[in-house]
């Protein structure tokens, strides 16, 4: 069902496929009129963007252990895996890259299960940190409470210059 999610959906480097697949599972479990599923998915995306991958949680079953970790920066496959490949001196077709992304998928599944367990026990609280001060600043003019002329909560300055400086 999620084979197409590989490589940020059909190798396009858009949303990391592990987020998209886990988001579908969250939707199945937690969808309600209060948009609980949206809150959980939003939290998963923020958590992912703030994470350094891969963890060593699955090293005992991985070929490559203690791999170099890099910050995902955004939920995009592109930034997440490109940053890692540069730091690891790897390439997309290399086996260590495949191991890295398998671990990222497993890390994201693990986080999803932690969140859904807490949700089921009625104890769920958002796990990701709030938006950065810089992004809050951008959204103070471009966000829903002001001009409302951009969509998203990604880290703006990872792609844009701050034109207010
Ligand atoms: C004080 C309000 C304010 C803040 C803070 C602000 N912007 Fe803007 N931004 C504007 C306005 C107004 C325009 C439209 C300017 C124009 O008419 O050309 C604009 C235009 C833009 C544009 C399109 C034009 C361009 O310069 O490329 C981008 C992209 C943009 N802002 C991104 C950001 C980002 C990223 C941040 C945070 C780092 C940010 N803005 C913070 C008010 C703001
Ligand atoms: C992953 C990269 C990326 C991130 C993160 C990102 N943007 Fe953008 N944004 C773009 C690209 C690419 C465009 C299209 C630029 C163009 O048309 O020249 C764009 C367009 C815009 C525009 C319209 C600019 C224009 O002149 O048409 C605004 C405003 C803007 N972004 C604000 C933001 C704000 C605010 C944030 C943070 C909440 C943000 N962006 C996060 C890549 C990004």
XYZ file of C-alpha atoms and ligand atoms in Angstrom:
251
model
C 0.000 0.000 0.000
C 2.893 2.393 0.667
C 5.460 1.145 -1.830
C 5.022 4.375 -3.801
C 6.170 6.392 -0.757
C 9.827 5.381 -1.299
C 12.260 8.203 -2.000
C 9.839 10.891 -0.844
C 6.997 9.538 -3.021
C 7.948 8.035 -6.371
C 11.572 9.236 -5.922
C 10.482 12.897 -6.003
C 12.027 13.780 -2.625
C 8.835 15.384 -1.284
C 7.369 14.308 2.078
C 9.455 11.579 3.759
C 7.512 8.395 2.995
C 7.756 7.185 6.582
C 5.791 10.245 7.734
C 3.124 9.758 5.075
C 2.680 6.076 5.869
C 2.537 6.601 9.650
C 0.139 9.517 9.166
C -2.287 7.168 7.390
C -2.167 4.781 10.367
C -2.748 7.678 12.806
C -5.740 8.712 10.713
C -7.193 5.190 10.915
C -6.803 5.052 14.703
C -7.474 8.569 15.957
C -9.708 10.436 13.503
C -12.445 12.375 15.269
C -14.456 15.602 15.059
C -11.938 17.410 17.275
C -9.265 16.780 14.636
C -7.190 14.762 17.073
C -5.650 12.922 14.106
C -4.453 16.259 12.689
C -2.825 17.209 16.002
C -1.065 13.855 16.210
C 0.135 14.001 12.600
C 1.288 17.616 13.025
C 3.220 16.618 16.117
C 4.809 13.674 14.301
C 5.923 15.977 11.458
C 7.385 18.547 13.877
C 9.113 15.796 15.846
C 10.641 14.394 12.643
C 11.858 17.825 11.465
C 13.592 18.430 14.806
C 15.188 14.962 14.978
C 18.694 13.819 14.183
C 18.601 10.548 12.256
C 19.256 7.662 12.394
C 19.031 6.623 16.054
C 20.994 3.609 17.276
C 17.803 1.939 18.498
C 17.842 -0.648 15.706
C 21.600 -1.132 15.392
C 21.462 -4.709 16.665
C 19.552 -5.757 13.528
C 21.243 -3.313 11.110
C 24.224 -3.950 8.829
C 25.722 -0.496 9.483
C 25.947 0.457 13.153
C 26.560 3.840 14.847
C 25.968 5.734 11.614
C 26.605 9.466 11.517
C 23.498 11.436 12.555
C 22.228 14.592 10.852
C 19.261 16.844 11.566
C 16.313 16.214 9.255
C 15.680 20.029 9.136
C 12.298 19.556 7.469
C 9.788 16.748 6.821
C 11.037 16.596 3.249
C 12.867 13.470 2.105
C 15.089 15.836 0.106
C 16.593 17.761 3.023
C 16.596 14.799 5.380
C 18.469 12.366 3.168
C 20.616 14.828 1.166
C 22.077 16.316 4.350
C 22.832 12.844 5.603
C 24.445 11.652 2.352
C 26.796 14.657 2.282
C 27.799 14.184 5.931
C 28.219 10.404 5.531
C 30.004 10.743 2.161
C 27.401 8.348 0.816
C 25.111 8.268 -2.210
C 21.482 7.401 -2.787
C 22.154 3.976 -4.298
C 24.659 2.992 -1.559
C 23.789 0.231 0.916
C 24.582 2.348 3.968
C 22.077 4.946 2.739
C 19.418 2.248 2.463
C 20.217 1.136 6.009
C 19.936 4.729 7.207
C 16.511 5.251 5.650
C 15.256 1.889 6.933
C 16.215 3.080 10.423
C 14.504 6.441 9.852
C 11.331 4.568 8.894
C 11.650 2.391 12.013
C 12.316 5.448 14.220
C 9.192 7.120 12.827
C 7.082 4.004 13.366
C 8.417 3.750 16.935
C 7.455 7.379 17.618
C 4.013 6.810 16.090
C 3.417 3.824 18.388
C 4.551 5.846 21.440
C 2.084 8.586 20.469
C -0.800 6.216 19.726
C -0.254 4.317 22.992
C -0.432 7.588 24.925
C -3.481 8.623 22.920
C -5.241 5.307 23.662
C -4.507 5.692 27.368
C -5.871 9.260 27.253
C -2.465 10.666 28.218
C -1.320 12.134 24.903
C 0.542 15.464 24.998
C 2.508 16.925 22.044
C 6.090 15.661 22.032
C 7.791 18.002 19.552
C 9.182 21.338 20.654
C 7.335 24.525 19.666
C 8.248 26.399 16.461
C 11.553 28.272 16.526
C 11.574 32.013 17.371
C 12.630 32.741 13.779
C 9.690 30.859 12.281
C 7.295 32.445 14.810
C 8.597 35.822 13.639
C 7.917 35.009 9.969
C 4.435 33.762 10.849
C 3.689 36.924 12.840
C 3.335 38.616 9.423
C 2.701 35.731 7.011
C 0.683 33.433 9.320
C -3.032 32.938 9.927
C -3.307 35.804 12.436
C -1.834 38.313 9.944
C -1.562 38.344 6.116
C -2.190 34.571 5.993
C -0.393 34.378 2.637
C 1.794 31.319 3.048
C 1.014 27.716 4.010
C 2.992 25.638 6.449
C 5.000 25.431 9.631
C 8.355 24.326 8.287
C 11.505 26.140 9.354
C 11.301 29.151 6.974
C 14.969 30.143 7.105
C 16.113 26.700 5.983
C 14.994 27.845 2.511
C 14.399 31.621 2.653
C 16.585 34.510 3.737
C 15.151 36.691 6.499
C 14.164 39.806 4.530
C 13.422 41.718 7.738
C 17.118 41.767 8.741
C 7.090 42.597 9.715
C 6.349 41.667 8.883
C 7.110 40.582 8.178
C 7.934 39.643 8.742
C 8.355 39.493 10.203
C 8.346 38.771 7.660
N 7.788 39.165 6.485
Fe 8.071 38.322 4.666
N 7.041 39.817 3.788
C 6.329 40.792 4.460
C 5.663 41.640 3.500
C 4.757 42.833 3.833
C 6.009 41.132 2.210
C 5.585 41.660 0.873
C 6.626 42.601 0.398
C 6.289 43.102 -0.962
O 5.191 43.633 -1.127
O 7.138 42.939 -1.825
C 6.877 40.002 2.441
C 7.419 39.213 1.434
C 8.023 37.989 1.637
C 8.433 37.090 0.592
C 8.291 37.308 -0.910
C 9.188 38.425 -1.373
C 10.624 38.147 -1.140
O 11.271 38.955 -0.408
O 11.157 37.149 -1.640
C 8.988 36.003 1.200
C 9.562 34.769 0.529
C 8.928 36.241 2.631
N 8.351 37.448 2.860
C 9.389 35.350 3.589
C 9.556 35.704 4.921
C 10.287 34.891 5.870
C 10.947 33.583 5.567
C 10.249 35.558 7.053
C 10.919 35.190 8.367
C 12.361 34.958 8.303
C 9.467 36.769 6.854
N 9.082 36.815 5.547
C 9.191 37.680 7.828
C 6.259 40.960 5.826
C 7.015 40.263 6.757
C 11.577 23.665 1.819
C 11.816 25.048 1.417
C 10.867 26.108 1.925
C 10.463 26.314 3.215
C 10.841 25.513 4.452
C 9.619 27.480 3.194
N 9.519 27.953 1.927
Fe 8.474 29.583 1.322
N 8.849 29.108 -0.599
C 9.740 28.150 -1.023
C 9.821 28.184 -2.466
C 10.716 27.299 -3.339
C 8.935 29.205 -2.889
C 8.657 29.657 -4.309
C 9.617 30.788 -4.556
C 9.402 31.449 -5.892
O 8.300 31.398 -6.431
O 10.367 32.093 -6.323
C 8.351 29.767 -1.682
C 7.441 30.809 -1.656
C 7.086 31.542 -0.525
C 6.344 32.788 -0.517
C 5.793 33.483 -1.761
C 6.921 34.269 -2.366
C 6.624 34.892 -3.702
O 7.285 35.895 -4.007
O 5.768 34.389 -4.420
C 6.232 33.203 0.777
C 5.567 34.464 1.308
C 6.905 32.201 1.583
N 7.400 31.207 0.753
C 7.034 32.246 2.952
C 7.509 31.210 3.734
C 7.410 31.156 5.173
C 6.861 32.253 6.061
C 7.943 29.958 5.550
C 8.026 29.383 6.954
C 6.755 29.167 7.656
C 8.383 29.268 4.342
N 8.092 30.046 3.267
C 9.027 28.023 4.307
C 10.441 27.278 -0.235
C 10.270 27.135 1.120
